[in-house]
Coordinates of C-alpha atoms and ligand atoms in Angstrom, one line a residue:
M1236 CA -5.2 -188.2 73.0
P1237 CA -8.3 -186.6 74.4
A1238 CA -9.8 -188.2 77.7
T1239 CA -11.7 -191.2 76.5
P1240 CA -15.4 -191.2 76.7
V1241 CA -16.9 -193.4 79.2
P1242 CA -19.6 -195.6 77.6
D1243 CA -22.3 -196.7 80.2
K1244 CA -21.3 -200.2 80.7
V1245 CA -17.8 -201.8 79.3
Q1246 CA -17.6 -205.5 78.3
P1247 CA -13.5 -206.4 78.5
L1248 CA -12.5 -209.8 76.7
G1249 CA -9.2 -211.2 75.6
A1250 CA -8.1 -213.3 72.8
R1251 CA -5.4 -216.0 73.1
K1252 CA -3.3 -218.3 70.8
G1253 CA -5.2 -221.4 69.9
A1254 CA -5.3 -224.0 67.1
A1255 CA -5.2 -223.0 63.5
L1256 CA -8.2 -221.2 62.1
K1257 CA -10.4 -223.4 59.8
G1258 CA -13.7 -223.1 58.1
I1259 CA -16.1 -220.6 56.2
A1260 CA -16.5 -217.0 57.5
L1261 CA -19.8 -215.5 56.4
V1262 CA -19.3 -212.1 57.3
P1263 CA -22.4 -209.7 57.4
G1264 CA -23.7 -207.1 54.7
D1265 CA -21.5 -204.1 53.9
K1266 CA -22.3 -201.1 56.3
S1267 CA -21.7 -198.5 53.9
I1268 CA -24.0 -199.9 51.3
S1269 CA -26.6 -200.9 54.2
Q1270 CA -26.8 -197.0 55.5
R1271 CA -27.4 -195.7 51.6
A1272 CA -29.8 -198.5 51.1
L1273 CA -32.1 -197.2 54.0
I1274 CA -31.4 -193.4 53.4
L1275 CA -32.4 -193.5 49.4
G1276 CA -35.2 -195.8 50.1
G1277 CA -36.4 -193.3 52.5
M1278 CA -36.1 -190.5 49.7
A1279 CA -37.7 -192.7 47.1
R1280 CA -41.1 -193.3 45.9
G1281 CA -42.7 -196.6 46.2
E1282 CA -41.2 -199.6 47.9
T1283 CA -37.4 -200.5 47.9
R1284 CA -36.4 -204.0 49.2
I1285 CA -33.1 -204.7 50.9
S1286 CA -31.8 -208.1 51.2
G1287 CA -28.5 -208.8 53.1
L1288 CA -28.8 -205.5 55.2
L1289 CA -26.2 -205.5 57.9
E1290 CA -28.2 -205.6 61.0
S1291 CA -25.8 -203.8 63.5
E1292 CA -26.5 -200.9 65.8
D1293 CA -25.1 -198.2 63.4
V1294 CA -27.6 -199.4 60.8
L1295 CA -30.5 -199.9 62.9
N1296 CA -30.1 -196.4 64.1
T1297 CA -30.0 -194.9 60.8
A1298 CA -33.4 -196.9 59.9
G1299 CA -34.6 -195.5 63.0
A1300 CA -33.9 -192.0 61.8
V1301 CA -35.4 -193.0 58.2
R1302 CA -38.5 -193.9 60.2
T1303 CA -38.8 -190.5 62.4
L1304 CA -38.5 -188.7 59.0
G1305 CA -41.8 -190.3 57.4
A1306 CA -40.9 -193.5 55.7
V1307 CA -42.0 -196.8 56.6
V1308 CA -39.3 -199.2 57.1
T1309 CA -40.2 -202.9 58.1
C1310 CA -38.3 -206.2 58.6
D1311 CA -39.9 -209.6 58.5
G1312 CA -37.4 -211.0 61.0
E1313 CA -35.7 -213.2 58.1
G1314 CA -33.4 -210.3 57.0
H1315 CA -36.1 -209.0 54.2
W1316 CA -36.2 -204.9 54.8
R1317 CA -38.8 -202.9 53.0
V1318 CA -38.8 -199.3 53.0
T1319 CA -41.6 -196.9 51.7
G1320 CA -40.0 -193.5 51.0
T1321 CA -41.5 -190.2 51.2
G1322 CA -39.9 -189.0 47.9
V1323 CA -37.4 -186.5 47.3
G1324 CA -38.0 -183.1 49.2
N1325 CA -40.9 -184.8 51.6
W1326 CA -39.2 -185.5 54.5
R1327 CA -41.5 -185.3 57.6
Q1328 CA -40.7 -182.7 60.5
P1329 CA -39.2 -185.0 63.2
D1330 CA -40.9 -185.0 66.7
K1331 CA -37.9 -186.3 68.1
I1332 CA -34.2 -186.0 68.4
L1333 CA -32.4 -188.2 65.8
D1334 CA -29.9 -190.4 67.9
F1335 CA -27.4 -191.9 65.4
G1336 CA -25.5 -193.7 68.3
N1337 CA -21.8 -194.1 67.3
S1338 CA -22.6 -193.8 63.3
G1339 CA -20.7 -191.0 61.7
T1340 CA -21.8 -192.3 58.3
G1341 CA -25.6 -192.6 59.0
S1342 CA -25.5 -189.1 60.7
R1343 CA -23.4 -187.0 58.4
L1344 CA -25.3 -188.6 55.1
M1345 CA -28.5 -187.9 56.8
M1346 CA -27.7 -184.3 57.2
G1347 CA -27.2 -184.0 53.7
A1348 CA -30.3 -186.1 52.9
I1349 CA -32.5 -183.1 54.9
A1350 CA -30.3 -180.1 54.2
T1351 CA -32.6 -179.2 51.3
T1352 CA -36.1 -180.0 52.6
P1353 CA -37.7 -177.2 55.2
I1354 CA -37.5 -179.2 58.2
T1355 CA -35.5 -178.4 61.4
A1356 CA -33.7 -181.7 63.1
T1357 CA -31.7 -182.1 65.9
F1358 CA -28.8 -184.6 65.6
T1359 CA -27.1 -186.5 68.5
G1360 CA -24.8 -189.6 69.2
D1361 CA -22.9 -191.5 71.8
A1362 CA -19.7 -189.8 73.4
S1363 CA -17.5 -191.0 70.4
L1364 CA -19.9 -189.4 67.7
R1365 CA -20.5 -186.4 69.6
S1366 CA -16.6 -185.7 69.7
R1367 CA -16.5 -185.9 65.8
P1368 CA -16.4 -182.6 63.8
M1369 CA -19.4 -182.1 61.8
A1370 CA -18.1 -178.8 60.3
R1371 CA -16.9 -180.8 57.6
V1372 CA -20.5 -181.7 56.2
L1373 CA -22.4 -178.8 57.7
D1374 CA -20.0 -175.9 56.5
P1375 CA -20.3 -177.0 52.7
L1376 CA -24.1 -177.7 53.1
T1377 CA -24.7 -173.9 53.8
R1378 CA -24.1 -173.0 50.2
F1379 CA -27.5 -174.7 49.6
G1380 CA -28.8 -172.5 51.9
T1381 CA -28.8 -174.7 54.6
R1382 CA -28.4 -173.6 58.1
Y1383 CA -27.1 -175.1 61.5
Q1384 CA -26.5 -174.5 65.3
A1385 CA -23.9 -176.6 66.8
Q1386 CA -21.2 -176.6 69.4
G1387 CA -18.1 -174.8 68.5
A1388 CA -16.1 -174.3 65.6
K1389 CA -15.7 -178.2 65.2
A1390 CA -19.6 -178.0 65.0
L1391 CA -20.1 -181.1 67.3
M1392 CA -23.2 -182.6 68.1
P1393 CA -26.0 -182.2 69.6
L1394 CA -26.2 -180.0 66.6
T1395 CA -29.7 -178.4 64.9
V1396 CA -29.8 -178.5 60.8
I1397 CA -32.4 -176.1 59.2
G1398 CA -33.1 -177.4 55.8
A1399 CA -33.3 -175.0 53.0
G1400 CA -36.9 -174.6 51.3
D1401 CA -35.7 -173.2 48.1
A1402 CA -32.2 -174.5 47.6
K1403 CA -30.5 -174.0 44.0
A1404 CA -27.9 -176.1 42.5
I1405 CA -24.3 -175.1 43.6
S1406 CA -20.6 -176.4 42.2
Y1407 CA -18.6 -177.5 44.9
D1408 CA -14.8 -178.9 45.4
V1409 CA -15.1 -181.5 48.3
A1410 CA -11.7 -180.3 49.9
V1411 CA -11.5 -183.7 52.4
A1412 CA -11.1 -187.1 51.1
S1413 CA -14.2 -188.1 52.6
A1414 CA -17.0 -190.1 51.0
Q1415 CA -19.3 -189.1 53.9
V1416 CA -18.8 -185.5 52.6
K1417 CA -19.1 -186.1 49.2
S1418 CA -22.2 -188.3 49.7
A1419 CA -24.1 -185.8 51.9
M1420 CA -23.4 -183.1 49.1
L1421 CA -24.7 -185.5 46.6
L1422 CA -27.9 -186.2 48.6
A1423 CA -28.7 -182.7 49.2
A1424 CA -28.4 -181.8 45.5
L1425 CA -31.2 -184.2 45.1
N1426 CA -33.4 -181.5 46.1
A1427 CA -31.9 -178.5 44.7
Q1428 CA -33.1 -176.6 41.7
G1429 CA -31.0 -177.2 38.7
T1430 CA -27.7 -179.3 38.2
S1431 CA -25.2 -179.2 41.2
C1432 CA -21.7 -180.2 40.4
I1433 CA -19.8 -181.6 42.9
T1434 CA -15.9 -182.4 42.3
Q1435 CA -13.3 -184.5 44.0
K1436 CA -9.5 -184.6 43.7
I1437 CA -9.1 -187.9 45.6
L1438 CA -11.3 -190.8 44.6
T1439 CA -13.5 -192.2 47.5
R1440 CA -15.8 -194.8 47.8
D1441 CA -18.5 -194.5 45.2
H1442 CA -21.7 -196.7 46.7
T1443 CA -23.9 -193.2 46.8
E1444 CA -23.0 -192.7 43.1
K1445 CA -23.8 -196.1 42.0
M1446 CA -27.0 -196.6 44.2
L1447 CA -28.2 -193.0 43.0
S1448 CA -28.2 -194.5 39.7
A1449 CA -30.1 -197.7 40.6
F1450 CA -32.6 -195.3 42.0
G1451 CA -32.9 -193.5 38.6
A1452 CA -31.6 -190.2 39.7
G1453 CA -30.3 -187.7 36.9
I1454 CA -26.4 -188.6 37.9
S1455 CA -23.2 -188.7 35.7
V1456 CA -19.8 -189.1 36.8
E1457 CA -17.1 -187.8 34.7
P1458 CA -13.5 -188.5 35.0
L1459 CA -11.1 -185.2 35.4
G1460 CA -7.5 -184.6 34.1
D1461 CA -6.0 -184.3 37.5
G1462 CA -7.3 -188.0 38.4
G1463 CA -10.3 -186.7 40.3
E1464 CA -14.1 -186.5 39.3
K1465 CA -16.7 -184.5 38.3
I1466 CA -20.3 -185.5 39.4
L1467 CA -23.5 -183.8 38.2
V1468 CA -26.6 -184.3 39.8
A1469 CA -30.0 -183.0 38.7
G1470 CA -32.3 -181.9 41.1
R1471 CA -36.1 -182.3 41.8
K1472 CA -36.1 -185.5 40.0
P1473 CA -38.0 -188.2 41.9
L1474 CA -35.8 -191.6 43.0
L1475 CA -37.8 -194.6 42.3
A1476 CA -37.5 -197.4 44.7
C1477 CA -35.8 -200.3 43.9
A1478 CA -34.4 -203.9 44.9
I1479 CA -30.9 -203.7 46.7
E1480 CA -28.9 -206.4 47.5
V1481 CA -26.0 -205.8 50.2
P1482 CA -22.8 -207.4 49.5
R1483 CA -21.0 -208.8 52.7
D1484 CA -18.6 -206.2 53.9
P1485 CA -14.6 -206.2 53.0
S1486 CA -14.0 -204.0 56.3
S1487 CA -15.6 -206.7 58.4
A1488 CA -13.9 -209.5 56.3
A1489 CA -10.6 -208.0 57.0
F1490 CA -10.8 -209.5 60.8
P1491 CA -10.9 -213.0 60.0
L1492 CA -8.9 -212.5 57.0
V1493 CA -5.8 -211.1 59.0
A1494 CA -6.4 -213.6 61.8
A1495 CA -5.9 -216.5 59.5
L1496 CA -2.7 -215.2 57.8
I1497 CA -1.2 -214.8 61.1
V1498 CA -2.5 -217.8 63.1
P1499 CA 0.2 -220.7 62.0
G1500 CA -1.7 -223.2 59.8
S1501 CA -5.1 -221.6 59.1
E1502 CA -6.8 -221.9 55.8
I1503 CA -10.4 -220.1 56.0
S1504 CA -12.9 -218.9 52.9
I1505 CA -14.5 -215.6 53.1
P1506 CA -17.2 -215.8 50.4
A1507 CA -19.0 -213.3 48.5
I1508 CA -17.1 -210.2 49.6
L1509 CA -17.6 -206.7 48.1
L1510 CA -14.5 -206.4 45.9
N1511 CA -15.3 -202.6 44.5
P1512 CA -11.9 -201.3 43.3
R1513 CA -12.2 -198.3 45.8
R1514 CA -12.6 -200.9 48.8
I1515 CA -9.9 -203.4 48.3
G1516 CA -6.8 -201.6 49.4
L1517 CA -6.1 -204.0 52.1
I1518 CA -6.1 -206.9 49.6
E1519 CA -3.6 -205.4 47.4
T1520 CA -1.5 -204.1 50.6
L1521 CA -1.4 -207.7 52.1
L1522 CA -1.0 -209.4 48.4
E1523 CA 2.2 -206.9 48.4
M1524 CA 3.5 -208.4 51.9
G1525 CA 3.4 -211.8 50.5
A1526 CA -0.2 -212.7 51.8
D1527 CA -1.7 -216.0 50.3
I1528 CA -5.2 -214.7 49.4
R1529 CA -6.9 -216.3 46.5
I1530 CA -9.9 -214.6 45.0
Q1531 CA -12.3 -216.7 43.3
N1532 CA -15.5 -216.5 41.2
R1533 CA -15.5 -213.0 40.8
R1534 CA -19.1 -212.0 39.8
S1535 CA -21.3 -209.1 39.8
S1536 CA -24.3 -208.6 42.2
G1537 CA -26.4 -205.8 42.6
G1538 CA -24.3 -203.5 40.5
E1539 CA -21.0 -204.5 42.8
E1540 CA -18.4 -206.6 41.9
I1541 CA -17.8 -209.6 44.4
G1542 CA -15.7 -212.7 44.9
D1543 CA -14.8 -215.6 47.2
L1544 CA -11.6 -215.2 49.3
V1545 CA -9.4 -218.3 50.3
V1546 CA -6.8 -217.0 52.9
R1547 CA -3.9 -219.3 54.2
H1548 CA -1.5 -218.8 56.9
S1549 CA 1.4 -216.6 55.2
A1550 CA 4.8 -215.3 56.1
L1551 CA 4.2 -211.8 55.7
K1552 CA 7.2 -209.1 54.7
G1553 CA 7.0 -205.2 55.6
V1554 CA 6.2 -202.9 53.1
T1555 CA 5.7 -198.9 52.2
V1556 CA 2.0 -198.7 51.8
P1557 CA 1.4 -195.4 49.3
A1558 CA -0.2 -192.5 50.8
E1559 CA -2.6 -192.7 47.7
R1560 CA -4.0 -195.9 48.7
A1561 CA -5.6 -194.6 51.8
P1562 CA -9.1 -193.8 50.8
S1563 CA -9.4 -197.4 49.5
M1564 CA -8.4 -199.0 52.8
I1565 CA -9.3 -196.0 55.0
D1566 CA -10.8 -198.2 57.9
E1567 CA -8.6 -200.8 57.4
Y1568 CA -5.3 -199.4 59.1
P1569 CA -6.0 -200.9 62.7
I1570 CA -5.8 -204.4 61.2
L1571 CA -3.2 -204.0 58.6
A1572 CA -1.0 -202.6 61.6
V1573 CA -1.8 -205.8 63.6
A1574 CA -0.7 -207.6 60.2
A1575 CA 2.5 -205.8 59.9
A1576 CA 3.5 -206.2 64.0
F1577 CA 3.9 -210.3 62.7
A1578 CA 5.6 -209.1 59.3
D1579 CA 9.3 -209.5 58.7
G1580 CA 10.7 -205.8 58.4
V1581 CA 9.5 -202.4 58.7
T1582 CA 5.8 -201.6 57.5
V1583 CA 5.3 -197.8 56.7
M1584 CA 1.8 -196.1 56.4
Q1585 CA 1.4 -192.8 55.4
G1586 CA -1.2 -189.9 54.5
L1587 CA -3.2 -190.9 57.2
E1588 CA -4.5 -187.8 58.8
E1589 CA -8.2 -188.7 58.4
L1590 CA -7.7 -191.5 61.0
R1591 CA -7.3 -188.8 63.7
V1592 CA -11.2 -188.3 63.3
K1593 CA -12.5 -191.6 63.1
E1594 CA -14.6 -193.3 65.9
S1595 CA -11.4 -192.5 67.9
D1596 CA -7.9 -191.1 66.9
R1597 CA -7.1 -194.4 65.4
L1598 CA -3.3 -193.5 64.8
S1599 CA -3.0 -192.7 68.7
A1600 CA -4.9 -195.8 69.5
I1601 CA -3.1 -198.3 67.1
A1602 CA 0.5 -197.1 68.5
R1603 CA -0.6 -197.1 72.1
G1604 CA -2.0 -200.7 71.5
L1605 CA 0.8 -202.1 69.9
E1606 CA 3.5 -200.5 72.6
A1607 CA 1.3 -202.2 75.1
N1608 CA 1.8 -205.4 73.5
G1609 CA 5.8 -205.1 73.1
V1610 CA 5.6 -204.1 69.3
A1611 CA 7.8 -201.6 68.0
V1612 CA 5.7 -198.5 66.3
S1613 CA 6.4 -195.1 65.6
E1614 CA 3.5 -192.2 65.2
T1615 CA 3.8 -188.9 63.2
P1616 CA 1.0 -186.5 62.8
D1617 CA -0.3 -188.4 59.7
G1618 CA 1.4 -192.0 59.8
L1619 CA 2.8 -195.0 61.6
T1620 CA 5.9 -197.2 61.3
V1621 CA 5.6 -200.7 62.7
T1622 CA 8.4 -202.9 63.0
G1623 CA 7.4 -206.4 62.8
A1624 CA 8.7 -209.7 64.1
C1625 CA 7.5 -213.3 63.8
R1626 CA 7.1 -213.4 67.6
V1627 CA 4.8 -210.8 69.2
M1628 CA 5.0 -210.6 73.1
G1629 CA 1.3 -209.5 73.5
G1630 CA 0.2 -209.6 77.1
G1631 CA -1.0 -206.1 77.0
M1632 CA -4.4 -204.4 77.9
V1633 CA -5.6 -202.1 74.8
S1634 CA -7.6 -199.2 75.3
T1635 CA -10.4 -199.1 72.4
H1636 CA -11.7 -195.5 72.8
M1637 CA -15.2 -196.7 72.0
D1638 CA -13.9 -197.8 68.8
H1639 CA -14.9 -201.0 67.3
R1640 CA -12.4 -201.5 64.7
I1641 CA -9.5 -200.9 67.4
A1642 CA -11.5 -203.8 69.6
M1643 CA -11.3 -206.0 66.6
A1644 CA -7.8 -205.4 65.5
F1645 CA -6.2 -206.2 69.2
L1646 CA -8.3 -209.1 69.8
T1647 CA -6.9 -210.2 66.4
L1648 CA -3.2 -209.6 67.7
G1649 CA -4.1 -211.7 70.8
M1650 CA -5.0 -214.6 68.6
A1651 CA -1.3 -215.1 67.5
A1652 CA 0.8 -213.3 70.1
R1653 CA 2.5 -215.2 72.9
D1654 CA 0.7 -213.9 75.6
P1655 CA -3.0 -212.9 75.7
V1656 CA -4.3 -209.7 74.8
M1657 CA -6.9 -207.9 76.4
V1658 CA -9.0 -205.2 75.2
D1659 CA -11.1 -202.8 77.5
D1660 CA -14.5 -202.9 75.9
I1661 CA -16.0 -204.8 73.2
A1662 CA -19.4 -203.2 73.2
M1663 CA -18.9 -201.1 70.3
I1664 CA -18.2 -204.4 68.0
A1665 CA -22.0 -204.4 67.7
T1666 CA -22.2 -201.0 65.8
S1667 CA -20.7 -202.8 62.8
F1668 CA -20.0 -206.5 63.3
P1669 CA -22.6 -208.2 65.9
S1670 CA -21.6 -211.8 64.7
Y1671 CA -18.0 -211.1 65.3
Q1672 CA -17.4 -213.4 68.3
G1673 CA -19.7 -216.1 67.4
L1674 CA -18.1 -216.0 63.8
M1675 CA -14.3 -216.0 65.0
R1676 CA -15.3 -218.8 68.0
G1677 CA -16.8 -221.0 65.1
L1678 CA -13.4 -220.7 63.1
G1679 CA -11.6 -221.8 66.0
A1680 CA -10.5 -218.5 67.9
D1681 CA -10.1 -218.7 71.7
F1682 CA -11.3 -215.7 73.2
V1683 CA -10.9 -215.1 77.2
V1684 CA -13.9 -213.7 79.4
P1685 CA -12.5 -212.1 82.3
D1686 CA -13.8 -212.9 85.6
P1687 CA -16.5 -209.9 86.8
Ligands
S3P1730 C1 -17.7 -194.3 54.8 C2 -16.8 -193.4 54.4 C3 -15.5 -193.4 55.1 C4 -15.3 -194.9 56.5 C5 -16.7 -194.8 56.8 C6 -17.7 -195.1 56.0 C7 -19.0 -194.1 54.2 O1 -15.4 -192.1 56.3 O2 -14.3 -194.4 57.2 O3 -16.4 -195.8 57.8 O4 -19.7 -194.9 54.0 O5 -19.2 -193.1 53.3 P1 -15.0 -190.9 55.8 O6 -15.8 -190.5 54.4 O7 -14.9 -189.6 56.7 O8 -13.8 -191.0 55.4

């Protein structure tokens, strides 16, 4: 793994085994949907009202960029957000660098959103984001006539995007299983002359497509014979402001969910969670492992399926997770690996090459973290095998590599391991789940704050 970027101020924290977890876990709004609501609101005509927005560092950085690009973004302090957009193709020339902090989604989607507007914008981020490849988004965007200047073949930040003034519609087959790349192309197509055709063989989260429909975009999605999809986007058509209700984030819910499964005697409920079929791979996998998870009151909210989860401590067994399921649980492998550590038998996870380019190299970070806590694990270029045991030693110090999900996953491990588990830095948890510690303490989790 490359050298870990050093953040400004590190905040270590530990978690130890305590009483059973009980209560209601009200997790915050979905990060993917929050990011899209701000960006599409910024591109629409009129005032978009957003409720349930995730007020985390990643999303607030996107809100800042949307403002710098000319939209008016306000919050009344009680969670009601309003965005008055500039209209498609009307982003303002920014007068400062767009700093996305830790956010791959915010930055990559915004590269697409400005790619066909004749402005020049410089993007940067923290040490983790500056080490992530942007060529996967920028190279396809050049088909619209967009130009860019960036660092090296991977097109690292800081980088500058020079939007195309007279973009024409394109046809493009998205080569990587990435919703960020697909979304960037769809957003760029909004201001290209004609109808763009974006195809993808592997289905990834479809929040951009759904939200574009809600904003009145000329978008249609057709299934392809090979299991993929063809998305047609009519360019130069206005987006019309609308009301967005952001459902609660299943990727954040994953942490209290797995904690309740592995801490003996636990029973918690997690209400109103997004259950979009392209986001529930973790729940499917845990059910196969024997988890006692009940899904109640399935309903629709803001065009997305949601439901309430009731989760009880369970005896888990190891499973083989099919590689095809990876896109629907791509952010959940760190916490699945923790569940697997407590399962009886072997859990095999395959098709995970994308995990190497997340906020950290997650395959390596998971494997090293499990090893440090006495869990048998083997790592391949694109997979992990974890041999579980009902008793996990713990006692390790885990390097989080500026990755929020590695931090929360290993704190969860500590909640059920014999000895406390420490993580070297929890600062990044604020990028996606600022209320994490308070919420988990409210359920009964026992955190250990090290002496300064
Ligand atoms: C996201 C897509 C996924 C995911 C990320 C959020 C999105 O990334 O890991 O946390 O909101 O589109 P990739 O598209 O790179 O797989």
